[in-house]
Structures are given as structure tokens and as C-alpha cells.
Coordinates of C-alpha atoms in Angstrom, one line a residue:
M1 CA 127.5 50.1 111.6
S2 CA 124.7 47.9 111.8
R3 CA 121.9 48.7 114.6
R4 CA 122.4 45.9 117.9
L5 CA 119.3 43.9 118.3
H6 CA 118.2 43.5 122.0
T7 CA 115.8 40.9 121.2
T8 CA 115.1 37.3 119.4
D9 CA 112.0 36.4 117.6
L10 CA 110.7 33.2 118.5
G11 CA 107.3 33.1 117.1
C12 CA 103.7 34.7 115.7
I13 CA 100.6 34.3 117.1
A14 CA 98.3 35.8 114.0
C15 CA 95.1 33.8 113.7
D16 CA 91.3 34.9 112.5
A17 CA 90.0 33.8 116.0
L18 CA 92.1 37.0 117.5
T19 CA 89.4 38.8 115.6
D20 CA 86.9 38.3 118.5
L21 CA 89.2 39.8 120.6
G22 CA 89.6 43.2 118.6
A23 CA 92.7 42.2 116.8
G24 CA 93.3 43.9 113.4
K25 CA 92.8 47.4 114.8
E26 CA 96.4 49.4 115.7
G27 CA 96.8 48.9 119.4
W28 CA 94.2 46.3 120.4
L29 CA 96.7 44.1 122.6
V30 CA 97.2 47.8 124.9
D31 CA 94.2 50.0 124.8
N32 CA 91.5 47.2 125.5
P33 CA 91.5 47.7 129.7
D34 CA 89.6 44.4 130.0
L35 CA 92.0 42.2 127.6
L36 CA 93.8 39.7 129.8
I37 CA 96.7 37.9 128.9
S38 CA 99.0 35.1 130.4
L39 CA 101.6 33.5 128.7
D40 CA 102.8 29.5 129.2
T41 CA 106.3 28.4 127.4
H42 CA 104.6 27.7 123.8
S43 CA 100.9 28.7 124.6
V44 CA 99.1 32.1 125.6
A45 CA 96.1 32.8 126.9
F46 CA 94.1 35.9 125.9
A47 CA 90.4 36.7 127.8
N48 CA 87.9 39.8 127.6
R49 CA 84.6 39.5 129.8
S50 CA 83.3 36.2 128.6
L51 CA 85.6 34.5 126.2
I52 CA 89.0 32.6 126.2
L53 CA 91.3 32.1 123.7
I54 CA 94.0 29.3 124.0
L55 CA 96.4 29.5 121.5
H56 CA 99.7 27.8 121.1
W57 CA 102.2 29.8 118.8
S58 CA 104.2 28.6 116.5
S59 CA 107.8 28.3 116.3
S60 CA 110.2 30.5 114.0
N61 CA 112.8 27.5 113.4
N62 CA 110.8 24.3 113.9
G63 CA 112.3 21.3 112.1
G64 CA 109.0 19.8 111.0
P65 CA 104.9 19.8 111.0
D66 CA 103.5 20.3 114.4
P67 CA 99.9 19.3 115.0
D68 CA 99.2 21.3 118.2
K69 CA 101.0 24.7 115.6
N70 CA 98.3 27.3 115.8
R71 CA 96.0 25.2 117.3
V72 CA 93.2 27.4 119.0
I73 CA 90.6 26.9 121.7
K74 CA 87.9 28.8 122.6
I75 CA 86.2 28.9 126.1
R76 CA 83.0 30.4 127.1
P77 CA 82.5 30.0 130.6
D78 CA 79.1 29.9 132.3
L79 CA 79.1 33.0 133.8
S80 CA 75.7 34.3 135.9
P81 CA 73.5 36.9 133.9
I82 CA 71.8 37.9 137.0
E83 CA 74.9 39.2 138.4
S84 CA 76.6 40.3 135.0
E85 CA 79.8 38.3 136.2
Y86 CA 82.5 38.5 133.8
I87 CA 86.1 37.2 133.7
S88 CA 88.8 39.6 135.7
A89 CA 91.7 37.0 136.0
V90 CA 93.7 34.8 134.1
E91 CA 96.8 32.4 134.9
W92 CA 98.4 29.5 134.0
L93 CA 99.1 27.0 136.0
V94 CA 101.8 24.6 134.7
F95 CA 103.4 21.1 136.0
D96 CA 106.5 19.2 135.1
D97 CA 104.8 16.0 135.7
E98 CA 101.8 14.6 134.0
V99 CA 99.5 16.9 135.1
S100 CA 101.1 19.4 132.4
S101 CA 99.3 22.8 132.1
V102 CA 95.9 23.8 133.2
L103 CA 94.2 27.8 133.3
A104 CA 92.9 29.0 136.3
V105 CA 90.3 31.5 135.3
G106 CA 88.9 33.8 138.2
T107 CA 85.8 35.7 137.8
S108 CA 84.1 39.1 139.2
C109 CA 81.8 37.0 141.7
G110 CA 84.8 35.4 143.4
Y111 CA 84.7 32.0 141.8
L112 CA 87.9 30.2 140.6
L113 CA 87.9 27.9 137.5
I114 CA 90.3 25.9 136.3
Y115 CA 90.3 24.7 132.3
S116 CA 92.1 22.1 130.9
L117 CA 94.3 22.5 127.4
H118 CA 91.0 21.3 125.8
G119 CA 88.9 23.4 127.2
I120 CA 87.3 21.3 129.4
L121 CA 85.8 22.2 133.3
I122 CA 88.2 20.9 135.9
H123 CA 87.2 22.7 139.1
K124 CA 84.8 25.3 140.1
Q125 CA 85.1 26.8 143.5
I126 CA 83.9 30.1 145.1
V127 CA 86.9 31.7 147.0
N128 CA 84.9 35.1 148.1
T129 CA 82.0 37.3 147.5
G130 CA 83.8 39.7 145.5
K131 CA 86.1 40.3 142.1
I132 CA 89.0 38.1 141.7
L133 CA 91.9 40.9 140.7
K134 CA 94.7 38.8 140.5
L135 CA 95.7 35.1 140.3
R136 CA 99.4 35.1 141.2
V137 CA 101.3 31.7 140.9
R138 CA 104.7 31.8 143.2
G139 CA 107.1 29.0 144.6
T140 CA 110.6 28.6 146.6
K141 CA 112.9 25.8 145.9
R142 CA 114.8 24.5 148.9
D143 CA 118.9 25.3 148.5
L144 CA 121.7 27.3 150.1
T145 CA 119.4 30.2 150.7
E146 CA 115.8 28.9 151.7
D147 CA 115.7 26.2 154.2
T148 CA 112.2 25.1 153.2
S149 CA 110.1 25.1 149.9
S150 CA 107.0 26.3 149.0
E151 CA 104.1 26.5 146.1
E152 CA 101.0 28.6 146.6
V153 CA 98.3 30.0 144.5
C154 CA 97.1 33.7 145.5
V155 CA 94.0 34.9 144.9
V156 CA 93.9 38.7 145.1
M157 CA 90.4 40.3 145.8
P158 CA 89.6 43.9 146.9
G159 CA 90.4 43.7 150.9
V160 CA 90.5 40.0 150.7
I161 CA 93.8 37.5 150.2
A162 CA 93.1 33.9 149.8
R163 CA 96.0 31.1 149.8
F164 CA 95.7 27.3 147.6
E165 CA 98.4 25.2 148.3
G166 CA 100.3 24.1 145.4
S167 CA 100.1 20.6 146.2
D168 CA 96.5 20.3 146.6
I169 CA 96.1 21.3 143.1
Q170 CA 98.4 19.2 141.8
N171 CA 96.6 16.0 143.9
M172 CA 93.4 17.3 142.8
L173 CA 94.4 17.6 139.1
Q174 CA 96.1 14.1 139.1
R175 CA 93.1 12.4 140.5
W176 CA 91.2 14.6 137.5
F177 CA 93.7 13.4 134.6
Q178 CA 93.8 9.6 136.0
G179 CA 90.0 9.5 135.5
T180 CA 89.8 11.4 132.2
D181 CA 92.3 8.4 130.9
S182 CA 90.6 5.8 132.2
Q183 CA 87.3 6.6 130.9
S184 CA 89.0 7.7 127.2
W185 CA 87.8 11.1 127.2
N186 CA 90.1 11.5 124.5
D187 CA 88.3 10.8 122.1
S188 CA 84.9 12.6 122.9
L189 CA 86.4 15.8 124.6
D190 CA 83.3 18.0 122.9
K191 CA 80.7 15.8 124.3
I192 CA 80.9 16.1 128.2
D193 CA 77.9 17.1 129.9
L194 CA 79.6 19.7 132.3
E195 CA 76.1 20.6 133.7
N196 CA 75.7 17.4 135.8
S197 CA 79.5 17.3 137.1
E198 CA 79.2 20.9 139.0
S199 CA 78.0 19.0 142.1
S200 CA 80.7 16.7 141.8
F201 CA 83.8 19.4 142.2
T202 CA 86.0 18.7 145.3
R203 CA 86.6 21.5 147.5
L204 CA 90.0 22.6 147.8
P205 CA 91.1 23.6 151.0
Y206 CA 92.3 27.2 151.1
Q207 CA 93.3 30.3 153.9
L208 CA 91.6 33.2 153.8
W209 CA 92.1 36.5 155.2
N210 CA 90.8 40.1 155.3
V211 CA 93.5 42.9 154.9
S212 CA 91.2 45.9 154.2
K213 CA 92.0 47.6 157.6
Y214 CA 93.8 50.5 155.2
G215 CA 90.8 50.2 152.4
P216 CA 90.2 47.8 149.7
C217 CA 93.4 46.8 147.5
S218 CA 94.1 47.1 144.1
D219 CA 97.1 44.4 144.3
A220 CA 99.0 42.6 146.7
A221 CA 101.1 39.4 147.0
I222 CA 102.4 37.1 149.8
T223 CA 106.0 37.7 150.3
G224 CA 106.7 34.1 152.3
V225 CA 107.4 33.0 155.6
M226 CA 107.9 34.9 158.4
P227 CA 108.7 34.8 162.2
P228 CA 105.8 34.9 164.6
P229 CA 105.0 38.1 166.8
L230 CA 107.3 39.0 169.8
M231 CA 106.4 37.0 173.2
E232 CA 104.2 34.5 171.5
I233 CA 104.9 30.9 172.4
Q234 CA 106.3 28.7 169.1
S235 CA 103.8 26.5 167.8
S236 CA 104.0 24.3 164.4
Q237 CA 101.8 26.7 162.6
H238 CA 103.3 29.6 159.9
Y239 CA 103.1 33.1 159.8
Y240 CA 103.2 34.8 156.2
C241 CA 103.8 38.3 155.3
A242 CA 101.7 40.3 153.0
V243 CA 102.2 43.2 150.9
T244 CA 99.3 45.3 149.6
I245 CA 98.7 48.6 147.4
G246 CA 95.7 50.2 147.1
D247 CA 94.0 54.2 146.7
D248 CA 94.1 54.7 150.6
A249 CA 97.4 53.1 151.3
V250 CA 100.3 53.3 148.3
I251 CA 101.7 50.5 150.7
S252 CA 100.8 48.3 153.3
A253 CA 102.0 45.3 154.8
F254 CA 100.1 42.2 157.2
R255 CA 101.4 39.7 159.2
L256 CA 99.3 36.3 158.4
S257 CA 98.3 33.4 160.6
E258 CA 97.2 30.1 160.2
D259 CA 94.7 30.1 162.6
K260 CA 91.4 31.8 162.3
S261 CA 90.8 34.6 164.3
R262 CA 87.9 34.1 166.7
S263 CA 86.9 34.2 170.3
L264 CA 86.0 31.6 172.5
L265 CA 82.5 32.4 172.5
G266 CA 82.5 32.6 168.3
A267 CA 84.3 29.3 168.9
I268 CA 81.3 27.9 171.1
L269 CA 78.8 29.5 168.9
S270 CA 80.3 27.9 165.7
K271 CA 80.1 24.5 167.6
V272 CA 77.0 24.5 169.4
V273 CA 74.8 26.7 166.6
P274 CA 75.0 23.8 164.0
A275 CA 74.6 21.1 166.0
T276 CA 71.6 22.6 167.7
F277 CA 69.6 23.5 164.3
S278 CA 70.9 20.4 163.2
T279 CA 68.7 18.6 166.0
I280 CA 65.8 20.6 165.5
A281 CA 65.5 19.9 161.7
S282 CA 65.9 16.3 162.5
F283 CA 63.4 16.4 165.3
S284 CA 61.1 18.3 162.7
K285 CA 61.4 15.7 159.8
L286 CA 60.4 13.3 162.5
I287 CA 57.3 14.9 163.3
W288 CA 56.0 16.2 160.2
R289 CA 57.6 13.3 158.1
S290 CA 58.6 15.9 155.7
E291 CA 60.6 14.3 152.8
Q292 CA 60.4 16.7 150.2
K293 CA 63.8 17.7 148.6
P294 CA 64.3 21.5 147.7
T295 CA 63.6 23.2 145.0
K296 CA 66.2 25.8 145.3
K297 CA 70.0 25.3 145.6
P298 CA 71.1 26.5 148.9
E299 CA 73.3 29.2 149.3
V300 CA 77.3 29.0 149.1
N301 CA 79.0 29.9 152.1
T302 CA 82.4 31.3 151.9
Q303 CA 84.8 30.5 154.5
P304 CA 85.4 32.5 157.5
F305 CA 88.8 34.9 157.8
A306 CA 92.2 34.1 159.9
G307 CA 93.9 36.4 161.2
A308 CA 95.6 39.3 159.7
S309 CA 97.8 41.9 161.9
P310 CA 99.0 45.3 160.1
L311 CA 102.5 45.6 160.6
T312 CA 103.2 48.9 158.6
C313 CA 100.8 51.4 156.4
L314 CA 102.2 54.3 153.6
K315 CA 100.1 57.0 153.1
D316 CA 101.0 59.7 150.4
H317 CA 97.5 61.5 149.2
P318 CA 97.5 62.0 146.2
R319 CA 99.4 58.8 145.2
K320 CA 97.8 55.7 144.7
G321 CA 99.3 52.3 144.4
E322 CA 98.7 50.8 140.9
K323 CA 100.5 47.6 140.1
L324 CA 103.1 45.3 142.2
T325 CA 105.5 42.9 140.9
L326 CA 107.4 40.5 143.1
S327 CA 110.6 39.0 142.6
P328 CA 111.3 35.5 142.7
N329 CA 112.6 34.9 146.1
G330 CA 110.0 37.2 147.4
T331 CA 112.8 39.8 148.9
L332 CA 111.5 42.3 146.9
A333 CA 108.9 44.1 145.0
A334 CA 108.6 46.6 142.5
I335 CA 105.4 49.2 142.8
T336 CA 103.9 51.6 140.6
D337 CA 102.0 54.3 141.8
S338 CA 99.7 56.9 139.8
L339 CA 102.3 59.2 139.8
G340 CA 104.7 57.9 137.7
R341 CA 106.9 56.7 140.5
I342 CA 108.4 53.0 140.7
L343 CA 109.1 52.1 144.5
L344 CA 111.2 49.1 145.0
L345 CA 110.2 47.5 148.4
D346 CA 112.0 45.3 150.9
T347 CA 109.5 42.7 151.9
Q348 CA 111.7 41.9 154.8
A349 CA 112.4 45.0 156.0
L350 CA 109.4 46.6 155.0
V351 CA 111.9 49.5 153.6
V352 CA 111.5 51.4 150.2
V353 CA 115.1 51.1 149.1
R354 CA 114.8 52.6 145.6
L355 CA 112.9 55.0 143.4
W356 CA 112.4 55.9 140.1
K357 CA 110.3 59.2 138.7
G358 CA 108.8 59.9 135.7
Y359 CA 107.4 56.3 134.6
R360 CA 103.9 56.9 133.8
D361 CA 101.9 53.6 132.9
A362 CA 104.8 51.6 133.7
H363 CA 105.1 47.7 133.8
C364 CA 107.5 45.7 135.8
L365 CA 109.1 42.4 135.4
F366 CA 112.0 40.8 137.7
M367 CA 114.4 39.2 135.0
E368 CA 118.2 37.4 135.3
M369 CA 121.0 38.8 132.8
L370 CA 124.5 37.4 132.8
V371 CA 126.5 39.6 135.4
N372 CA 129.8 39.1 132.7
K373 CA 129.6 37.9 129.2
D374 CA 133.0 36.9 129.2
T375 CA 132.3 33.8 131.1
A376 CA 130.9 32.5 128.0
A377 CA 134.6 31.3 127.2
S378 CA 134.8 29.8 131.0
P379 CA 134.6 25.7 131.5
S380 CA 131.3 25.9 132.9
A381 CA 130.0 27.2 129.7
Y382 CA 130.0 23.5 128.1
Y383 CA 127.6 22.8 130.9
G384 CA 125.3 25.8 130.8
Y385 CA 125.6 29.1 133.0
S386 CA 125.3 28.6 136.6
K387 CA 123.2 30.7 138.9
S388 CA 125.8 32.9 140.2
D389 CA 126.6 33.9 136.5
Y390 CA 123.4 35.7 137.0
C391 CA 122.2 38.7 138.8
L392 CA 118.7 40.1 139.1
C393 CA 117.8 43.0 137.2
L394 CA 114.2 45.1 136.9
A395 CA 112.8 45.4 133.2
I396 CA 110.9 48.4 133.4
H397 CA 108.5 49.0 130.3
A398 CA 107.5 52.9 129.6
P399 CA 105.0 52.9 126.7
R400 CA 104.6 56.6 127.2
K401 CA 108.4 56.8 126.4
G402 CA 108.3 53.8 123.8
I403 CA 111.3 52.1 125.6
V404 CA 112.3 49.3 128.1
E405 CA 114.9 49.9 130.7
V406 CA 116.7 46.9 132.6
W407 CA 118.1 48.3 135.6
Q408 CA 120.6 45.6 137.8
M409 CA 119.3 45.3 141.3
R410 CA 119.2 46.8 144.0
T411 CA 121.1 49.6 143.5
G412 CA 123.3 49.0 140.3
P413 CA 123.4 50.7 137.4
R414 CA 121.2 50.7 134.2
L415 CA 122.3 47.9 131.7
L416 CA 120.3 48.6 128.4
T417 CA 117.5 51.1 126.7
M418 CA 116.2 49.5 124.0
P419 CA 112.6 50.7 121.8
C420 CA 109.9 49.2 122.4
P421 CA 106.9 49.6 119.3
R422 CA 103.6 51.1 120.8
G423 CA 100.9 48.3 120.8
S424 CA 103.5 46.2 122.6
K425 CA 103.6 44.1 126.2
I426 CA 106.5 42.7 128.1
L427 CA 105.3 39.5 129.7
Q428 CA 106.8 36.4 131.6
P429 CA 106.0 32.9 131.7
T430 CA 104.6 31.6 135.0
Y431 CA 105.9 29.4 137.4
R432 CA 106.3 25.8 137.1
F433 CA 105.3 23.8 139.8
N434 CA 107.4 20.7 140.9
S435 CA 110.8 22.0 138.8
E436 CA 114.0 20.3 139.5
M437 CA 116.1 22.4 142.2
T438 CA 118.3 24.5 140.8
T439 CA 121.7 23.0 140.8
S440 CA 125.2 25.1 140.5
S441 CA 126.1 23.1 137.2
S442 CA 122.9 24.7 135.3
H443 CA 120.4 27.2 135.6
I444 CA 117.2 28.3 133.5
P445 CA 117.2 32.5 134.1
L446 CA 114.1 34.2 133.8
E447 CA 113.4 36.0 131.3
V448 CA 111.1 38.4 129.8
F449 CA 109.2 38.3 126.5
F450 CA 107.7 40.9 124.4
L451 CA 104.3 40.4 122.4
N452 CA 104.0 42.9 119.7
G453 CA 99.9 43.1 118.7
D454 CA 100.0 45.1 116.0
S455 CA 102.6 42.6 113.8
S456 CA 101.6 39.1 116.0
Q457 CA 105.4 38.5 117.1
I458 CA 106.9 37.0 120.4
S459 CA 110.6 37.7 121.0
V460 CA 112.4 37.4 124.3
L461 CA 114.8 39.9 125.4
K462 CA 118.8 38.3 124.8
H463 CA 121.2 38.1 127.9

């Protein structure tokens, strides 16, 4: 009896450039804590503390030559040697229009960098002083279950959460790509002087919250829009719910306001003091006729925090929260802790609805699988499966056990258990901005991919 295969091979990432990241040694993909990975549809981004590799992986069943196959782009960001700055987060930003794909990079000094597929620096902006732990891309589409659509990039830092609107990033990228097309930069991408263009970066608007009431967080996510507090006058501003995990509090939740949390005195000072200093400076220049330009660049001022109100907190010493994974619609979160447990959190009721034990160093991803494979014989199979044919599942990679398990949500059974070779990681392509609204006649399921560092093979879990 032949052994059943649960994965389908898609391609190979083997190339000489990966040796700069330690490839060639057994377990190089999983043993290096500084190695960061982000997956796109046909590209993989690897990063260590100072180097980024963008690799277009080749397909196993390609029909002809492709100039982008096995193409490698090396990026060495301009990091501050004085502050020992290093790369701390990477994530793809994928669009379904002319913007295409770009790579977002976070640094240990709080800078957000955006690079094109050719390695050109498009944008640079400081978010807040501190290390960027995670770049989280998320969106919800308007359908029968969602009244509004929202797309965002969430920046997670120790005790701090920032939110960038997806449309603001897209508009900035559209202007940049239109400018590069008009100047025909495609012929001389390697000759662009980026040092002189750093001052021309437009500042992206964003919202910033301090969520360190229960200590610095190790991971966090904005789960969606939530109603305003009770007895509060209805207004046009939105409130967001944020879930954080960390060493002091395994789980904590906050209500995030769009308004800045400042007192009346602070609001007056913020208007009066800058105007007073501006008047004094102008008067002193008039008297002393000083037109000397400053020799040093002015210090970067970070944005003030908006209001964040604590909602709940779960403390269970010595348990510590380690990783957080959010479901596509944001209603569920899988949280791994230091005691080898996985908690399934209902982010709307803020209640743990399921618990798994014995999964140390586990990694979780939400995915969708067919509820009943007999539906392949149904008439809808001619057009493709609809969303109702799939169920939400949680894939749990337990590296110490060497297996991957798939559990049906929320309280369903375990659907399958499959071996996972040592040196492998489970990955998932990032959310696609501006993707078409899901219809009843077609649905692209959320999939889980396997990357084996020792064999350099990429595969996908079968539905």
C-alpha cells in the first residue's frame, strides 16, 4: 500500500546566494533566530541582521523559460553603525493593480523601509523609537458578514502599536511607480543616487498607541473595529481592538481610539508653545541677521500617542506569551506560550475557547480546507469551489514532534496529522491588497506552504 502524500511540490529555491545566510548547513533555516522569512506568490524574502535576499523561486512544472526564474536581488539597507541598527522584521506588501509587490522592512531603531522588487529604496520613515518586532498585513472585504472593508499594515513594537492605512501606502507607491516610469529608470536602476533622495520621502500618516500598561509585548495585532465605550456620545471616529501578548501578561486587550489622548492644557500648549518659539526665532533672526544653515540634521520627532484603554488582562506566572496568529476575519487568535500550550482566543468576546497542551516551540497558521471532498462531483466544481465548501482550520507545526496537525475550528476534530522533516518551516503568502471581493461562485482558499531548508523545496498542503 503506497503512502499517502499530503503535500504537492511547487518548486526549488536552491541558489549560491543563500550561502550568505548559512545555507548548506543542516538546519540553517530553523536554527538561526536572526533569520527572517516572508513568502509571496512566487517570491521569498530572506533577511538576517544586515542583508536581504529576494528570491524568485522556479516552478516545477513550468512550460517554458522565464527570465525571472531563480533571479536573486541583494539589498543592504543603510543602517546606523552608531546605534548598532539591524533588520528586525520583513513582510511583503502585495497589490492587485499596477503597483505590483514591494517589500516592507522594519529595523531595530524603529524605521520602516519599503523596497521595490529591484532593491530600490522607495520610502523611509521612523515610526517610534524602539525595535520593530512584527509587520502585520491584514484586510477584510465587504461581504454578507462584513459591513465595511478595511486594509492596514500594523507595526508592532515593545509596548507600542502603529497602524498605517493600506490606501495611503498604495497612493504613495502609485506616485512613485508613475515617477519612475516617466524617467525610464528601468535601464539604470543601479545608478540611482538614493542618498540625495532621502529627504524627499513623503511622510505617511499613521496612528500610534501605547499598550505597555501590562508590560512590553512580544507580539500584538489589531483584530478589527469595535463599538465605542458605553455612555459615550456617538462620533464618526473608529475604535479598534488590539490583543497583545508578553512576559508579564499572557494576553491583554485594549480599545484603541483615533483621537490623541491629551488634556485641555496639553492641547493649548501644543498650539501656543510652537507658535511662541516660532515668533522668538523669527525675531532673533531679524535682529542678528543670522542666515547660517545648521550643520546637523534636526532630530526626528516621533508622533504622539492616541488613546488606548485596557479591556482585560490574563496573568498566569510563569507562563509567557510567545507568538500570535490572527484568523483572516480577525475573530480568532492562536497564541503559543512558554509552557507548550496553544490558546484559541475569541477576539470579540475576549474569551479563550480552546486549549492544546504539549506543543513546545509550536508555530500556528490559519488555513481553509474542503469540508467534504465529495463536493468535487457537484455542479459548482465546474466553476470552482465556493466559500461555503471550505471550513476554517488551524495548522499546528510541532517541530519537537516532527509533525504538522490540522484542526477544524472552532471545536472541530483533528483532520490530519502528517510528518514534517526537521529543518522545515510552515509559511503563508501575505494578504493581497485590492483583491476582488469573494463571490459565491469562486473562492481562493487560504493555504499553508512548507519550506524545507535542507532540500530547498517548496510545497503546499493539499486541500
